[in-house]
């Protein structure tokens, strides 16, 4: 079992550009959540997908959007990048009603210059 | 906002027992208490979860008093590799369809010295 896999591992983008991050959940998991972690802080919830729909959303602007595919994999898209979007982006997968035991990927380190 | 309060940092030495206490005064009746561990540049890893009294697994023990307003994560005989950030979470935030998300605070940075 490969666990949760994220790609790419590192990414450098310029202000104003758009970025897409990808996540494959742990086998058997159909719920995917995305988190943003700034340096020195705890992860902040962005949104959660289940059955290809956004189920919950945190306090993030509409520039952050996502998608879940029929195979449960997910994408996080961020438009009009700001310097403040530089962070570690984490994907977590879980069973739909047992999200307290979530499995996290290694994350994607996004740097906006 | 995180519903928990933890010490910002703790120091220990190899071989010692480490106890990290978390305060969650407003815990709801149906909330579980969950602890995660995070190493630098990695995603958090589930350690242990409990509702009341004591829970033990191969990694740690979790002590929860009767009023459930606090909990203590106990790491026996720590090693250098236990140096990490430890997060205490409760619940949480149930959505309209019984979904919920994890709310992380700033965690406790544990440094284990030789």
PDB file of C-alpha atoms in Angstrom:
ATOM      1  CA  UNK A   1       0.000   0.000   0.000  1.00  0.00           C
ATOM      2  CA  UNK A   2       1.592   3.243  -1.174  1.00  0.00           C
ATOM      3  CA  UNK A   3      -0.305   5.374   1.297  1.00  0.00           C
ATOM      4  CA  UNK A   4      -1.127   8.936   0.302  1.00  0.00           C
ATOM      5  CA  UNK A   5       0.992  10.220  -2.555  1.00  0.00           C
ATOM      6  CA  UNK A   6       1.326  13.824  -3.627  1.00  0.00           C
ATOM      7  CA  UNK A   7       2.945  15.421  -6.642  1.00  0.00           C
ATOM      8  CA  UNK A   8       5.032  17.335  -7.256  1.00  0.00           C
ATOM      9  CA  UNK A   9       7.147  17.406  -4.091  1.00  0.00           C
ATOM     10  CA  UNK A  10       8.488  20.883  -4.746  1.00  0.00           C
ATOM     11  CA  UNK A  11       7.340  23.701  -6.988  1.00  0.00           C
ATOM     12  CA  UNK A  12       8.420  27.263  -7.679  1.00  0.00           C
ATOM     13  CA  UNK A  13       5.941  29.656  -9.265  1.00  0.00           C
ATOM     14  CA  UNK A  14       5.803  33.369 -10.018  1.00  0.00           C
ATOM     15  CA  UNK A  15       3.221  35.748  -8.556  1.00  0.00           C
ATOM     16  CA  UNK A  16       0.056  35.771 -10.618  1.00  0.00           C
ATOM     17  CA  UNK A  17       0.546  32.297 -12.027  1.00  0.00           C
ATOM     18  CA  UNK A  18      -1.707  29.313 -11.471  1.00  0.00           C
ATOM     19  CA  UNK A  19      -0.728  25.980  -9.921  1.00  0.00           C
ATOM     20  CA  UNK A  20      -2.228  22.499  -9.727  1.00  0.00           C
ATOM     21  CA  UNK A  21      -1.270  20.022  -7.026  1.00  0.00           C
ATOM     22  CA  UNK A  22      -2.232  16.365  -7.124  1.00  0.00           C
ATOM     23  CA  UNK A  23      -3.068  13.729  -4.535  1.00  0.00           C
ATOM     24  CA  UNK A  24      -3.772  10.021  -4.623  1.00  0.00           C
ATOM     25  CA  UNK A  25      -5.459   8.746  -1.461  1.00  0.00           C
ATOM     26  CA  UNK A  26      -4.627   5.655   0.532  1.00  0.00           C
ATOM     27  CA  UNK A  27      -6.206   2.512  -0.856  1.00  0.00           C
ATOM     28  CA  UNK A  28      -9.750   2.118   0.433  1.00  0.00           C
ATOM     29  CA  UNK A  29     -10.161   5.792   1.326  1.00  0.00           C
ATOM     30  CA  UNK A  30     -12.677   7.906  -0.539  1.00  0.00           C
ATOM     31  CA  UNK A  31     -12.466  11.204   1.354  1.00  0.00           C
ATOM     32  CA  UNK A  32      -9.703  13.680   0.595  1.00  0.00           C
ATOM     33  CA  UNK A  33      -8.901  16.845   2.528  1.00  0.00           C
ATOM     34  CA  UNK A  34      -6.397  19.554   1.708  1.00  0.00           C
ATOM     35  CA  UNK A  35      -4.421  21.620   4.206  1.00  0.00           C
ATOM     36  CA  UNK A  36      -2.054  24.563   3.951  1.00  0.00           C
ATOM     37  CA  UNK A  37       0.832  24.725   6.408  1.00  0.00           C
ATOM     38  CA  UNK A  38       2.876  27.885   6.696  1.00  0.00           C
ATOM     39  CA  UNK A  39       6.310  27.682   8.250  1.00  0.00           C
ATOM     40  CA  UNK A  40       6.124  27.202  12.020  1.00  0.00           C
ATOM     41  CA  UNK A  41       2.349  26.833  12.123  1.00  0.00           C
ATOM     42  CA  UNK A  42      -0.105  23.975  12.248  1.00  0.00           C
ATOM     43  CA  UNK A  43      -1.927  22.810   9.117  1.00  0.00           C
ATOM     44  CA  UNK A  44      -4.955  24.904   8.147  1.00  0.00           C
ATOM     45  CA  UNK A  45      -7.953  23.189   6.575  1.00  0.00           C
ATOM     46  CA  UNK A  46      -8.719  24.274   2.999  1.00  0.00           C
ATOM     47  CA  UNK A  47     -11.499  21.922   1.893  1.00  0.00           C
ATOM     48  CA  UNK A  48     -12.667  18.320   1.817  1.00  0.00           C
ATOM     49  CA  UNK A  49     -13.958  16.201  -1.070  1.00  0.00           C
ATOM     50  CA  UNK A  50     -16.204  13.180  -0.946  1.00  0.00           C
ATOM     51  CA  UNK A  51     -18.066  11.567  -3.817  1.00  0.00           C
ATOM     52  CA  UNK A  52     -16.519  14.115  -6.188  1.00  0.00           C
ATOM     53  CA  UNK A  53     -18.112  17.034  -4.354  1.00  0.00           C
ATOM     54  CA  UNK A  54     -16.739  19.657  -1.997  1.00  0.00           C
ATOM     55  CA  UNK A  55     -18.210  18.764   1.361  1.00  0.00           C
ATOM     56  CA  UNK A  56     -16.634  21.313   3.694  1.00  0.00           C
ATOM     57  CA  UNK A  57     -14.546  24.397   3.157  1.00  0.00           C
ATOM     58  CA  UNK A  58     -12.259  26.367   5.404  1.00  0.00           C
ATOM     59  CA  UNK A  59     -11.603  30.087   5.396  1.00  0.00           C
ATOM     60  CA  UNK A  60      -9.797  30.319   2.065  1.00  0.00           C
ATOM     61  CA  UNK A  61     -10.605  32.589  -0.891  1.00  0.00           C
ATOM     62  CA  UNK A  62     -12.155  31.388  -4.125  1.00  0.00           C
ATOM     63  CA  UNK A  63      -8.705  31.396  -5.712  1.00  0.00           C
ATOM     64  CA  UNK A  64      -8.394  27.999  -4.073  1.00  0.00           C
ATOM     65  CA  UNK A  65     -10.444  25.361  -5.835  1.00  0.00           C
ATOM     66  CA  UNK A  66     -10.375  21.631  -6.097  1.00  0.00           C
ATOM     67  CA  UNK A  67     -11.641  18.563  -7.781  1.00  0.00           C
ATOM     68  CA  UNK A  68     -12.077  14.902  -7.001  1.00  0.00           C
ATOM     69  CA  UNK A  69     -12.072  12.251  -9.693  1.00  0.00           C
ATOM     70  CA  UNK A  70     -14.043   8.987  -9.822  1.00  0.00           C
ATOM     71  CA  UNK A  71     -10.951   7.085  -8.648  1.00  0.00           C
ATOM     72  CA  UNK A  72     -10.946   9.330  -5.522  1.00  0.00           C
ATOM     73  CA  UNK A  73      -7.753  11.159  -6.476  1.00  0.00           C
ATOM     74  CA  UNK A  74      -7.889  14.904  -6.093  1.00  0.00           C
ATOM     75  CA  UNK A  75      -6.417  18.150  -7.335  1.00  0.00           C
ATOM     76  CA  UNK A  76      -5.923  21.476  -5.631  1.00  0.00           C
ATOM     77  CA  UNK A  77      -5.807  24.528  -7.891  1.00  0.00           C
ATOM     78  CA  UNK A  78      -4.651  27.947  -6.833  1.00  0.00           C
ATOM     79  CA  UNK A  79      -5.098  30.909  -9.183  1.00  0.00           C
ATOM     80  CA  UNK A  80      -3.441  34.324  -9.163  1.00  0.00           C
ATOM     81  CA  UNK A  81      -0.705  33.207  -6.795  1.00  0.00           C
ATOM     82  CA  UNK A  82       0.424  35.551  -4.041  1.00  0.00           C
ATOM     83  CA  UNK A  83       3.694  35.492  -2.149  1.00  0.00           C
ATOM     84  CA  UNK A  84       1.667  34.525   0.927  1.00  0.00           C
ATOM     85  CA  UNK A  85       0.573  31.298  -0.755  1.00  0.00           C
ATOM     86  CA  UNK A  86       4.067  29.923  -0.223  1.00  0.00           C
ATOM     87  CA  UNK A  87       3.582  26.948   2.102  1.00  0.00           C
ATOM     88  CA  UNK A  88       3.546  23.185   2.445  1.00  0.00           C
ATOM     89  CA  UNK A  89       0.312  21.834   0.976  1.00  0.00           C
ATOM     90  CA  UNK A  90      -0.827  18.614   2.552  1.00  0.00           C
ATOM     91  CA  UNK A  91      -3.347  16.108   1.334  1.00  0.00           C
ATOM     92  CA  UNK A  92      -5.033  13.744   3.779  1.00  0.00           C
ATOM     93  CA  UNK A  93      -7.272  10.804   3.053  1.00  0.00           C
ATOM     94  CA  UNK A  94      -9.711   9.066   5.346  1.00  0.00           C
ATOM     95  CA  UNK A  95     -12.838   7.025   5.474  1.00  0.00           C
ATOM     96  CA  UNK A  96     -15.889   9.259   5.027  1.00  0.00           C
ATOM     97  CA  UNK A  97     -17.071   9.356   8.640  1.00  0.00           C
ATOM     98  CA  UNK A  98     -13.829   8.638  10.454  1.00  0.00           C
ATOM     99  CA  UNK A  99     -11.787  11.694   9.554  1.00  0.00           C
ATOM    100  CA  UNK A 100     -10.112  11.850  12.968  1.00  0.00           C
ATOM    101  CA  UNK A 101      -7.706   9.162  11.801  1.00  0.00           C
ATOM    102  CA  UNK A 102      -6.478  10.768   8.611  1.00  0.00           C
ATOM    103  CA  UNK A 103      -3.459   9.666   6.620  1.00  0.00           C
ATOM    104  CA  UNK A 104      -1.334  12.490   5.286  1.00  0.00           C
ATOM    105  CA  UNK A 105       0.954  12.643   2.298  1.00  0.00           C
ATOM    106  CA  UNK A 106       4.446  14.120   2.373  1.00  0.00           C
ATOM    107  CA  UNK A 107       3.131  17.373   0.992  1.00  0.00           C
ATOM    108  CA  UNK A 108       4.026  19.707  -1.835  1.00  0.00           C
ATOM    109  CA  UNK A 109       6.332  22.596  -0.982  1.00  0.00           C
ATOM    110  CA  UNK A 110       5.139  25.587  -3.007  1.00  0.00           C
ATOM    111  CA  UNK A 111       7.334  28.651  -3.253  1.00  0.00           C
ATOM    112  CA  UNK A 112       5.922  31.784  -4.893  1.00  0.00           C
ATOM    113  CA  UNK A 113       8.503  34.334  -6.007  1.00  0.00           C
TER     114      UNK A 113
ATOM    115  CA  UNK B   1      -9.892  28.459  15.895  1.00  0.00           C
ATOM    116  CA  UNK B   2      -8.219  25.501  17.566  1.00  0.00           C
ATOM    117  CA  UNK B   3     -10.109  24.285  20.599  1.00  0.00           C
ATOM    118  CA  UNK B   4      -6.978  23.140  22.403  1.00  0.00           C
ATOM    119  CA  UNK B   5      -4.096  24.688  24.336  1.00  0.00           C
ATOM    120  CA  UNK B   6      -0.682  23.043  24.559  1.00  0.00           C
ATOM    121  CA  UNK B   7       2.784  24.129  25.669  1.00  0.00           C
ATOM    122  CA  UNK B   8       4.715  25.665  22.818  1.00  0.00           C
ATOM    123  CA  UNK B   9       7.820  23.579  23.421  1.00  0.00           C
ATOM    124  CA  UNK B  10       9.335  20.925  25.683  1.00  0.00           C
ATOM    125  CA  UNK B  11      12.833  19.546  26.162  1.00  0.00           C
ATOM    126  CA  UNK B  12      13.740  16.050  27.267  1.00  0.00           C
ATOM    127  CA  UNK B  13      16.612  13.561  27.245  1.00  0.00           C
ATOM    128  CA  UNK B  14      16.881  10.170  25.671  1.00  0.00           C
ATOM    129  CA  UNK B  15      15.357   7.415  27.767  1.00  0.00           C
ATOM    130  CA  UNK B  16      13.057   9.680  29.736  1.00  0.00           C
ATOM    131  CA  UNK B  17       9.284   9.577  29.800  1.00  0.00           C
ATOM    132  CA  UNK B  18       7.663  12.644  28.272  1.00  0.00           C
ATOM    133  CA  UNK B  19       4.197  13.852  29.173  1.00  0.00           C
ATOM    134  CA  UNK B  20       2.524  16.522  27.052  1.00  0.00           C
ATOM    135  CA  UNK B  21      -0.663  17.965  28.472  1.00  0.00           C
ATOM    136  CA  UNK B  22      -3.384  19.504  26.375  1.00  0.00           C
ATOM    137  CA  UNK B  23      -6.242  21.648  27.645  1.00  0.00           C
ATOM    138  CA  UNK B  24      -9.640  21.481  25.951  1.00  0.00           C
ATOM    139  CA  UNK B  25     -12.083  23.123  28.339  1.00  0.00           C
ATOM    140  CA  UNK B  26     -14.938  23.314  25.826  1.00  0.00           C
ATOM    141  CA  UNK B  27     -14.831  19.745  24.614  1.00  0.00           C
ATOM    142  CA  UNK B  28     -18.215  18.494  23.432  1.00  0.00           C
ATOM    143  CA  UNK B  29     -19.849  15.358  24.721  1.00  0.00           C
ATOM    144  CA  UNK B  30     -19.265  13.428  21.515  1.00  0.00           C
ATOM    145  CA  UNK B  31     -15.733  14.715  20.784  1.00  0.00           C
ATOM    146  CA  UNK B  32     -12.810  12.333  20.689  1.00  0.00           C
ATOM    147  CA  UNK B  33      -9.279  13.469  21.558  1.00  0.00           C
ATOM    148  CA  UNK B  34      -6.673  12.730  18.915  1.00  0.00           C
ATOM    149  CA  UNK B  35      -2.910  13.252  18.826  1.00  0.00           C
ATOM    150  CA  UNK B  36      -0.748  13.620  15.734  1.00  0.00           C
ATOM    151  CA  UNK B  37       3.050  13.733  15.331  1.00  0.00           C
ATOM    152  CA  UNK B  38       4.793  15.713  12.624  1.00  0.00           C
ATOM    153  CA  UNK B  39       8.429  15.648  11.533  1.00  0.00           C
ATOM    154  CA  UNK B  40       9.882  18.529   9.490  1.00  0.00           C
ATOM    155  CA  UNK B  41       8.742  18.592   5.854  1.00  0.00           C
ATOM    156  CA  UNK B  42       6.426  15.628   6.364  1.00  0.00           C
ATOM    157  CA  UNK B  43       2.702  15.283   6.847  1.00  0.00           C
ATOM    158  CA  UNK B  44       1.285  14.686  10.338  1.00  0.00           C
ATOM    159  CA  UNK B  45       0.988  11.100  11.492  1.00  0.00           C
ATOM    160  CA  UNK B  46      -1.823   9.751  13.677  1.00  0.00           C
ATOM    161  CA  UNK B  47      -0.521   8.584  17.067  1.00  0.00           C
ATOM    162  CA  UNK B  48      -3.433   7.806  19.328  1.00  0.00           C
ATOM    163  CA  UNK B  49      -7.075   8.595  20.001  1.00  0.00           C
ATOM    164  CA  UNK B  50      -9.286   8.302  23.048  1.00  0.00           C
ATOM    165  CA  UNK B  51     -12.587   9.313  24.590  1.00  0.00           C
ATOM    166  CA  UNK B  52     -12.091   8.749  28.323  1.00  0.00           C
ATOM    167  CA  UNK B  53      -9.800   7.118  30.930  1.00  0.00           C
ATOM    168  CA  UNK B  54      -6.698   5.583  29.391  1.00  0.00           C
ATOM    169  CA  UNK B  55      -5.730   4.329  25.972  1.00  0.00           C
ATOM    170  CA  UNK B  56      -2.438   2.621  25.183  1.00  0.00           C
ATOM    171  CA  UNK B  57      -0.902   1.469  21.933  1.00  0.00           C
ATOM    172  CA  UNK B  58       2.577   0.438  20.823  1.00  0.00           C
ATOM    173  CA  UNK B  59       3.688   4.064  20.545  1.00  0.00           C
ATOM    174  CA  UNK B  60       2.098   6.040  23.377  1.00  0.00           C
ATOM    175  CA  UNK B  61      -0.477   6.261  26.129  1.00  0.00           C
ATOM    176  CA  UNK B  62      -3.259   8.779  26.430  1.00  0.00           C
ATOM    177  CA  UNK B  63      -4.659   9.728  29.810  1.00  0.00           C
ATOM    178  CA  UNK B  64      -8.029  11.485  30.000  1.00  0.00           C
ATOM    179  CA  UNK B  65      -9.507  12.515  33.368  1.00  0.00           C
ATOM    180  CA  UNK B  66     -13.183  12.117  34.139  1.00  0.00           C
ATOM    181  CA  UNK B  67     -14.083  15.722  33.267  1.00  0.00           C
ATOM    182  CA  UNK B  68     -12.308  15.357  29.873  1.00  0.00           C
ATOM    183  CA  UNK B  69     -11.201  19.005  29.975  1.00  0.00           C
ATOM    184  CA  UNK B  70      -7.596  17.971  29.486  1.00  0.00           C
ATOM    185  CA  UNK B  71      -5.570  15.045  28.254  1.00  0.00           C
ATOM    186  CA  UNK B  72      -1.970  13.899  28.564  1.00  0.00           C
ATOM    187  CA  UNK B  73       0.056  12.189  25.880  1.00  0.00           C
ATOM    188  CA  UNK B  74       2.726  10.003  27.426  1.00  0.00           C
ATOM    189  CA  UNK B  75       5.742   8.884  25.410  1.00  0.00           C
ATOM    190  CA  UNK B  76       7.773   6.223  27.251  1.00  0.00           C
ATOM    191  CA  UNK B  77      11.551   6.254  27.004  1.00  0.00           C
ATOM    192  CA  UNK B  78      11.909   8.782  24.204  1.00  0.00           C
ATOM    193  CA  UNK B  79      14.698   8.624  21.671  1.00  0.00           C
ATOM    194  CA  UNK B  80      16.246  11.274  19.435  1.00  0.00           C
ATOM    195  CA  UNK B  81      13.843  10.242  16.667  1.00  0.00           C
ATOM    196  CA  UNK B  82      10.885  11.367  18.782  1.00  0.00           C
ATOM    197  CA  UNK B  83      11.929  14.977  18.217  1.00  0.00           C
ATOM    198  CA  UNK B  84       8.903  16.379  16.421  1.00  0.00           C
ATOM    199  CA  UNK B  85       5.832  18.584  16.773  1.00  0.00           C
ATOM    200  CA  UNK B  86       2.906  16.988  18.594  1.00  0.00           C
ATOM    201  CA  UNK B  87      -0.640  18.185  17.962  1.00  0.00           C
ATOM    202  CA  UNK B  88      -3.654  17.641  20.186  1.00  0.00           C
ATOM    203  CA  UNK B  89      -7.025  17.806  18.406  1.00  0.00           C
ATOM    204  CA  UNK B  90     -10.596  17.443  19.567  1.00  0.00           C
ATOM    205  CA  UNK B  91     -13.588  16.664  17.428  1.00  0.00           C
ATOM    206  CA  UNK B  92     -14.457  18.423  15.327  1.00  0.00           C
ATOM    207  CA  UNK B  93     -16.611  20.853  13.414  1.00  0.00           C
ATOM    208  CA  UNK B  94     -19.271  18.546  12.208  1.00  0.00           C
ATOM    209  CA  UNK B  95     -20.698  19.551   8.861  1.00  0.00           C
ATOM    210  CA  UNK B  96     -24.333  19.340   7.835  1.00  0.00           C
ATOM    211  CA  UNK B  97     -23.817  15.840   6.498  1.00  0.00           C
ATOM    212  CA  UNK B  98     -21.909  14.526   9.541  1.00  0.00           C
ATOM    213  CA  UNK B  99     -18.589  15.179   7.873  1.00  0.00           C
ATOM    214  CA  UNK B 100     -15.887  16.893   9.874  1.00  0.00           C
ATOM    215  CA  UNK B 101     -12.439  18.315   9.542  1.00  0.00           C
ATOM    216  CA  UNK B 102      -9.332  18.335  11.675  1.00  0.00           C
ATOM    217  CA  UNK B 103      -8.514  21.615  13.416  1.00  0.00           C
ATOM    218  CA  UNK B 104      -4.831  21.933  14.244  1.00  0.00           C
ATOM    219  CA  UNK B 105      -3.360  24.371  16.708  1.00  0.00           C
ATOM    220  CA  UNK B 106       0.313  25.297  16.807  1.00  0.00           C
ATOM    221  CA  UNK B 107       1.327  22.088  18.567  1.00  0.00           C
ATOM    222  CA  UNK B 108       4.130  21.313  21.018  1.00  0.00           C
ATOM    223  CA  UNK B 109       7.686  21.169  19.715  1.00  0.00           C
ATOM    224  CA  UNK B 110       9.450  18.361  21.555  1.00  0.00           C
ATOM    225  CA  UNK B 111      13.242  18.327  21.472  1.00  0.00           C
ATOM    226  CA  UNK B 112      14.933  15.162  22.688  1.00  0.00           C
ATOM    227  CA  UNK B 113      18.588  15.637  23.604  1.00  0.00           C
ATOM    228  CA  UNK B 114      21.270  12.932  23.812  1.00  0.00           C
TER     229      UNK B 114
END
